[in-house]
PDB file of C-alpha atoms in Angstrom:
ATOM      1  CA  MET A 805      92.189 111.466  87.942  1.00 73.00           C
ATOM      2  CA  THR A 806      89.189 111.821  88.536  1.00 78.00           C
ATOM      3  CA  GLU A 807      88.594 113.444  92.604  1.00 73.00           C
ATOM      4  CA  ASP A 808      88.214 109.541  93.841  1.00 74.00           C
ATOM      5  CA  GLN A 809      90.766 108.269  92.973  1.00 79.00           C
ATOM      6  CA  ALA A 810      92.333 111.178  94.427  1.00 79.00           C
ATOM      7  CA  VAL A 811      91.165 110.733  97.750  1.00 77.00           C
ATOM      8  CA  LEU A 812      91.327 106.728  97.547  1.00 80.00           C
ATOM      9  CA  GLU A 813      95.815 107.566  96.562  1.00 84.00           C
ATOM     10  CA  SER A 814      95.837 109.823  99.698  1.00 85.00           C
ATOM     11  CA  VAL A 815      95.026 107.558 101.482  1.00 88.00           C
ATOM     12  CA  GLY A 816      98.002 105.499 102.693  1.00 90.00           C
ATOM     13  CA  PRO A 817     100.491 109.415 103.215  1.00 90.00           C
ATOM     14  CA  ARG A 818      97.425 110.543 105.665  1.00 88.00           C
ATOM     15  CA  LEU A 819      98.173 107.107 107.686  1.00 90.00           C
ATOM     16  CA  HIS A 820     101.147 106.771 107.348  1.00 91.00           C
ATOM     17  CA  GLY A 821     101.209 110.971 108.961  1.00 88.00           C
ATOM     18  CA  PHE A 822      99.106 110.178 111.880  1.00 87.00           C
ATOM     19  CA  ARG A 823     100.350 107.389 113.031  1.00 90.00           C
ATOM     20  CA  LYS A 824     103.915 109.455 112.813  1.00 90.00           C
ATOM     21  CA  ALA A 825     102.333 112.539 114.241  1.00 87.00           C
ATOM     22  CA  LEU A 826     101.540 110.123 117.195  1.00 86.00           C
ATOM     23  CA  GLY A 827     105.343 108.745 117.715  1.00 89.00           C
ATOM     24  CA  ILE A 828     104.134 105.354 118.026  1.00 91.00           C
ATOM     25  CA  THR A 829     105.514 101.985 115.729  1.00 93.00           C
ATOM     26  CA  LEU A 830     104.024  99.822 112.864  1.00 94.00           C
ATOM     27  CA  ALA A 831     103.647  97.662 116.685  1.00 94.00           C
ATOM     28  CA  ASP A 832     102.186  99.563 118.662  1.00 92.00           C
ATOM     29  CA  LEU A 833     100.125 100.530 116.191  1.00 93.00           C
ATOM     30  CA  SER A 834      99.266  97.002 115.554  1.00 94.00           C
ATOM     31  CA  ASP A 835      98.830  96.334 119.251  1.00 94.00           C
ATOM     32  CA  ARG A 836      95.917  98.991 119.118  1.00 92.00           C
ATOM     33  CA  THR A 837      94.203  98.045 116.161  1.00 93.00           C
ATOM     34  CA  GLY A 838      94.257  94.385 115.592  1.00 95.00           C
ATOM     35  CA  LEU A 839      95.802  94.632 112.077  1.00 94.00           C
ATOM     36  CA  THR A 840      99.881  93.638 111.020  1.00 95.00           C
ATOM     37  CA  PRO A 841     102.410  95.752 110.867  1.00 94.00           C
ATOM     38  CA  SER A 842     102.817  94.570 107.800  1.00 95.00           C
ATOM     39  CA  THR A 843      99.735  95.510 106.866  1.00 94.00           C
ATOM     40  CA  ILE A 844      99.981  98.652 107.818  1.00 94.00           C
ATOM     41  CA  SER A 845     102.957  99.054 106.464  1.00 94.00           C
ATOM     42  CA  ARG A 846     101.726  98.508 103.204  1.00 94.00           C
ATOM     43  CA  LEU A 847      97.984 100.246 103.802  1.00 92.00           C
ATOM     44  CA  GLU A 848     100.604 103.608 104.041  1.00 93.00           C
ATOM     45  CA  ARG A 849     102.847 102.875 101.167  1.00 93.00           C
ATOM     46  CA  GLY A 850     100.128 102.700  99.028  1.00 90.00           C
ATOM     47  CA  HIS A 851     100.594  99.091  98.081  1.00 92.00           C
ATOM     48  CA  ILE A 852      97.116  97.827  99.093  1.00 91.00           C
ATOM     49  CA  ARG A 853      93.698  99.405  99.542  1.00 89.00           C
ATOM     50  CA  PRO A 854      92.171  99.567 102.980  1.00 89.00           C
ATOM     51  CA  THR A 855      88.816  98.429 103.337  1.00 90.00           C
ATOM     52  CA  LEU A 856      86.132  99.227 105.914  1.00 89.00           C
ATOM     53  CA  GLU A 857      87.112  96.839 108.363  1.00 92.00           C
ATOM     54  CA  GLN A 858      91.141  98.028 108.045  1.00 92.00           C
ATOM     55  CA  LEU A 859      89.867 101.465 108.767  1.00 91.00           C
ATOM     56  CA  LEU A 860      87.216 101.628 111.494  1.00 91.00           C
ATOM     57  CA  PRO A 861      90.632 100.487 114.100  1.00 92.00           C
ATOM     58  CA  LEU A 862      92.748 102.759 112.201  1.00 91.00           C
ATOM     59  CA  ALA A 863      89.852 105.990 113.321  1.00 89.00           C
ATOM     60  CA  ARG A 864      89.113 104.349 116.618  1.00 88.00           C
ATOM     61  CA  ALA A 865      92.820 104.826 117.535  1.00 89.00           C
ATOM     62  CA  TYR A 866      93.695 107.292 115.968  1.00 85.00           C
ATOM     63  CA  ALA A 867      90.459 108.833 117.965  1.00 84.00           C
ATOM     64  CA  VAL A 868      89.000 110.501 114.324  1.00 82.00           C
ATOM     65  CA  PRO A 869      86.386 110.567 112.714  1.00 83.00           C
ATOM     66  CA  LEU A 870      86.427 107.928 109.608  1.00 81.00           C
ATOM     67  CA  ASP A 871      85.815 110.517 107.272  1.00 79.00           C
ATOM     68  CA  GLU A 872      88.982 112.529 108.714  1.00 79.00           C
ATOM     69  CA  LEU A 873      91.159 109.880 108.471  1.00 80.00           C
ATOM     70  CA  VAL A 874      90.240 109.028 104.199  1.00 79.00           C
ATOM     71  CA  ALA A 875      90.095 112.939 103.908  1.00 76.00           C
ATOM     72  CA  ALA A 876      86.580 112.551 101.836  1.00 69.00           C
ATOM     73  CA  PRO A 877      85.414 115.305  99.390  1.00 65.00           C
ATOM     74  CA  THR A 878      82.269 117.039 101.369  1.00 65.00           C
ATOM     75  CA  THR A 879      78.961 115.467 100.557  1.00 65.00           C
ATOM     76  CA  GLY A 880      75.946 117.892 100.117  1.00 67.00           C
ATOM     77  CA  ASP A 881      74.858 121.381 101.571  1.00 69.00           C
ATOM     78  CA  PRO A 882      76.330 121.322 104.841  1.00 69.00           C
ATOM     79  CA  ARG A 883      72.765 123.609 106.395  1.00 71.00           C
ATOM     80  CA  VAL A 884      70.591 121.793 108.651  1.00 68.00           C
ATOM     81  CA  HIS A 885      66.872 122.226 107.840  1.00 69.00           C
ATOM     82  CA  LEU A 886      65.123 120.707 110.243  1.00 73.00           C
ATOM     83  CA  ARG A 887      61.534 121.478 111.305  1.00 80.00           C
ATOM     84  CA  PRO A 888      61.007 123.154 114.971  1.00 88.00           C
ATOM     85  CA  LEU A 889      59.223 121.072 117.827  1.00 86.00           C
ATOM     86  CA  ARG A 890      56.875 123.133 119.945  1.00 88.00           C
ATOM     87  CA  LYS A 891      56.624 122.182 124.085  1.00 86.00           C
ATOM     88  CA  HIS A 892      55.568 122.935 127.274  1.00 81.00           C
ATOM     89  CA  GLY A 893      55.162 125.674 125.544  1.00 85.00           C
ATOM     90  CA  LEU A 894      58.013 126.461 123.682  1.00 89.00           C
ATOM     91  CA  THR A 895      59.510 125.997 120.414  1.00 92.00           C
ATOM     92  CA  PHE A 896      63.052 124.499 120.104  1.00 90.00           C
ATOM     93  CA  VAL A 897      64.831 124.509 117.419  1.00 90.00           C
ATOM     94  CA  PRO A 898      67.387 121.806 116.283  1.00 87.00           C
ATOM     95  CA  LEU A 899      70.831 123.488 115.122  1.00 87.00           C
ATOM     96  CA  GLY A 900      72.202 119.775 114.039  1.00 81.00           C
ATOM     97  CA  VAL A 901      71.384 115.879 113.546  1.00 72.00           C
ATOM     98  CA  LYS A 902      70.947 113.999 115.713  1.00 68.00           C
ATOM     99  CA  THR A 903      74.332 112.176 116.183  1.00 62.00           C
ATOM    100  CA  GLY A 904      74.230 110.677 119.926  1.00 63.00           C
ATOM    101  CA  GLY A 905      75.614 112.635 122.579  1.00 71.00           C
ATOM    102  CA  VAL A 906      74.938 116.046 123.039  1.00 80.00           C
ATOM    103  CA  GLN A 907      72.119 118.231 120.892  1.00 84.00           C
ATOM    104  CA  ALA A 908      71.801 122.072 120.375  1.00 90.00           C
ATOM    105  CA  TYR A 909      68.703 123.800 120.028  1.00 91.00           C
ATOM    106  CA  LYS A 910      66.894 127.211 119.913  1.00 94.00           C
ATOM    107  CA  VAL A 911      64.730 127.288 121.990  1.00 95.00           C
ATOM    108  CA  VAL A 912      62.379 130.677 121.771  1.00 96.00           C
ATOM    109  CA  TYR A 913      60.343 130.971 125.182  1.00 96.00           C
ATOM    110  CA  PRO A 914      57.238 133.905 124.982  1.00 95.00           C
ATOM    111  CA  PRO A 915      56.328 136.175 127.281  1.00 95.00           C
ATOM    112  CA  ALA A 916      56.208 135.070 130.475  1.00 91.00           C
ATOM    113  CA  SER A 917      51.881 135.272 131.063  1.00 89.00           C
ATOM    114  CA  GLN A 918      51.376 132.772 127.448  1.00 89.00           C
ATOM    115  CA  LEU A 919      54.099 130.076 129.813  1.00 83.00           C
ATOM    116  CA  PRO A 920      52.612 127.085 131.313  1.00 81.00           C
ATOM    117  CA  PRO A 921      52.952 127.212 134.876  1.00 84.00           C
ATOM    118  CA  PRO A 922      56.417 125.801 136.366  1.00 85.00           C
ATOM    119  CA  THR A 923      57.381 122.145 136.228  1.00 85.00           C
ATOM    120  CA  PHE A 924      60.520 120.857 137.317  1.00 89.00           C
ATOM    121  CA  HIS A 925      63.122 118.674 135.649  1.00 86.00           C
ATOM    122  CA  MET A 926      65.764 116.616 137.549  1.00 89.00           C
ATOM    123  CA  HIS A 927      67.217 113.939 135.503  1.00 86.00           C
ATOM    124  CA  PRO A 928      71.135 113.107 135.539  1.00 87.00           C
ATOM    125  CA  GLY A 929      73.319 115.042 133.903  1.00 85.00           C
ATOM    126  CA  ARG A 930      74.881 118.688 132.689  1.00 87.00           C
ATOM    127  CA  GLU A 931      72.869 122.093 131.233  1.00 90.00           C
ATOM    128  CA  TRP A 932      73.969 124.984 129.284  1.00 94.00           C
ATOM    129  CA  PHE A 933      72.223 128.000 128.024  1.00 96.00           C
ATOM    130  CA  TYR A 934      72.892 130.800 125.627  1.00 97.00           C
ATOM    131  CA  VAL A 935      70.707 133.890 126.031  1.00 98.00           C
ATOM    132  CA  LEU A 936      70.513 135.003 122.763  1.00 97.00           C
ATOM    133  CA  HIS A 937      67.894 137.898 123.141  1.00 96.00           C
ATOM    134  CA  GLY A 938      65.776 139.173 126.157  1.00 97.00           C
ATOM    135  CA  ALA A 939      65.563 137.834 129.698  1.00 97.00           C
ATOM    136  CA  VAL A 940      64.812 134.595 130.897  1.00 97.00           C
ATOM    137  CA  GLN A 941      64.700 133.007 134.814  1.00 96.00           C
ATOM    138  CA  LEU A 942      66.515 130.369 136.035  1.00 96.00           C
ATOM    139  CA  VAL A 943      65.209 128.420 139.397  1.00 95.00           C
ATOM    140  CA  LEU A 944      67.475 126.037 140.502  1.00 93.00           C
ATOM    141  CA  THR A 945      67.233 124.564 143.392  1.00 86.00           C
ATOM    142  CA  GLY A 946      65.094 127.392 144.705  1.00 80.00           C
ATOM    143  CA  THR A 947      67.175 130.462 144.028  1.00 93.00           C
ATOM    144  CA  ARG A 948      65.920 132.644 141.056  1.00 95.00           C
ATOM    145  CA  THR A 949      68.585 134.361 138.305  1.00 96.00           C
ATOM    146  CA  GLU A 950      67.413 136.257 136.030  1.00 97.00           C
ATOM    147  CA  LEU A 951      70.015 136.275 132.869  1.00 98.00           C
ATOM    148  CA  THR A 952      70.232 138.387 129.535  1.00 97.00           C
ATOM    149  CA  ALA A 953      71.682 138.526 126.446  1.00 96.00           C
ATOM    150  CA  GLY A 954      75.315 137.758 125.778  1.00 97.00           C
ATOM    151  CA  GLU A 955      74.679 135.708 129.431  1.00 97.00           C
ATOM    152  CA  ALA A 956      75.161 131.763 129.870  1.00 97.00           C
ATOM    153  CA  ALA A 957      74.507 129.347 132.255  1.00 96.00           C
ATOM    154  CA  GLU A 958      75.795 125.988 133.026  1.00 94.00           C
ATOM    155  CA  PHE A 959      74.309 123.386 135.953  1.00 93.00           C
ATOM    156  CA  ASP A 960      74.050 120.033 136.933  1.00 91.00           C
ATOM    157  CA  THR A 961      70.625 118.416 135.854  1.00 89.00           C
ATOM    158  CA  THR A 962      70.524 116.700 139.077  1.00 91.00           C
ATOM    159  CA  ALA A 963      69.108 119.792 141.041  1.00 92.00           C
ATOM    160  CA  ALA A 964      65.438 120.760 140.494  1.00 92.00           C
ATOM    161  CA  HIS A 965      65.846 123.641 137.899  1.00 93.00           C
ATOM    162  CA  TRP A 966      63.118 125.566 135.824  1.00 92.00           C
ATOM    163  CA  ILE A 967      63.643 127.743 132.863  1.00 94.00           C
ATOM    164  CA  GLY A 968      61.253 130.806 131.342  1.00 94.00           C
ATOM    165  CA  ASN A 969      61.036 134.587 130.511  1.00 96.00           C
ATOM    166  CA  ALA A 970      61.864 136.490 132.647  1.00 95.00           C
ATOM    167  CA  ARG A 971      59.542 138.995 130.925  1.00 95.00           C
ATOM    168  CA  ASP A 972      56.389 139.784 130.025  1.00 93.00           C
ATOM    169  CA  ASP A 973      56.300 141.705 127.126  1.00 91.00           C
ATOM    170  CA  MET A 974      58.621 139.856 124.544  1.00 94.00           C
ATOM    171  CA  PRO A 975      59.910 135.811 123.516  1.00 95.00           C
ATOM    172  CA  ALA A 976      63.199 135.785 124.630  1.00 97.00           C
ATOM    173  CA  GLU A 977      65.644 133.254 123.131  1.00 97.00           C
ATOM    174  CA  THR A 978      68.739 130.490 123.819  1.00 97.00           C
ATOM    175  CA  ILE A 979      70.904 128.428 122.301  1.00 96.00           C
ATOM    176  CA  ALA A 980      70.468 125.320 124.603  1.00 94.00           C
ATOM    177  CA  ILE A 981      72.926 122.091 124.184  1.00 90.00           C
ATOM    178  CA  TYR A 982      71.981 119.214 126.429  1.00 82.00           C
ATOM    179  CA  GLY A 983      72.833 116.066 126.641  1.00 76.00           C
ATOM    180  CA  GLN A 984      70.622 112.415 125.492  1.00 71.00           C
ATOM    181  CA  GLN A 985      69.012 112.256 129.148  1.00 71.00           C
ATOM    182  CA  GLY A 986      67.717 116.139 129.185  1.00 66.00           C
ATOM    183  CA  GLU A 987      66.800 115.934 125.537  1.00 69.00           C
ATOM    184  CA  ARG A 988      64.525 113.852 126.561  1.00 69.00           C
ATOM    185  CA  VAL A 989      63.028 115.236 129.623  1.00 70.00           C
ATOM    186  CA  HIS A 990      62.563 119.197 127.375  1.00 67.00           C
ATOM    187  CA  ILE A 991      62.313 117.921 124.129  1.00 71.00           C
ATOM    188  CA  THR A 992      60.213 113.895 124.513  1.00 64.00           C
ATOM    189  CA  ASP A 993      57.367 113.527 126.188  1.00 52.00           C
ATOM    190  CA  VAL A 994      58.020 111.354 128.822  1.00 43.00           C
TER     191      VAL A 994
END
């Protein structure tokens, strides 16, 4: 049996396992997916092979990614190979493939004397960052806070904010997570 055949044969039992784990009946799942109870039963028993049109509503009903629903084998190298971006005097290193929603970056802040003048941002959403190395200062609605390696901050981005290196002798590095609006403001040209 090939790996693909094994994956295909395991889909029915996986579908049955998801339904049983949630404790829902065939009729309940039918109501949630638009598939008939008979079709769901035949899928779970492996009597028919699932189509994409059947798997998508099932994945939504179970709140799992499609590849988890069918136990798809991993494909290729999982490492992220994306190029750093330079914006506003900072270096942003993407830490994942852009999929919408939130995006994580390693942000490198040059020494304070090399930073451009502060530019305050305001936008809908929340922002989170963790200091990996050095120290950064967060100015949030006029209040200045210095964070050092191992500290994190989270704040509402509708408040005027700016983040910069707190020191002049070395770069600082953070991991930052932005929602779509925050990414647009910080990473792309506006």
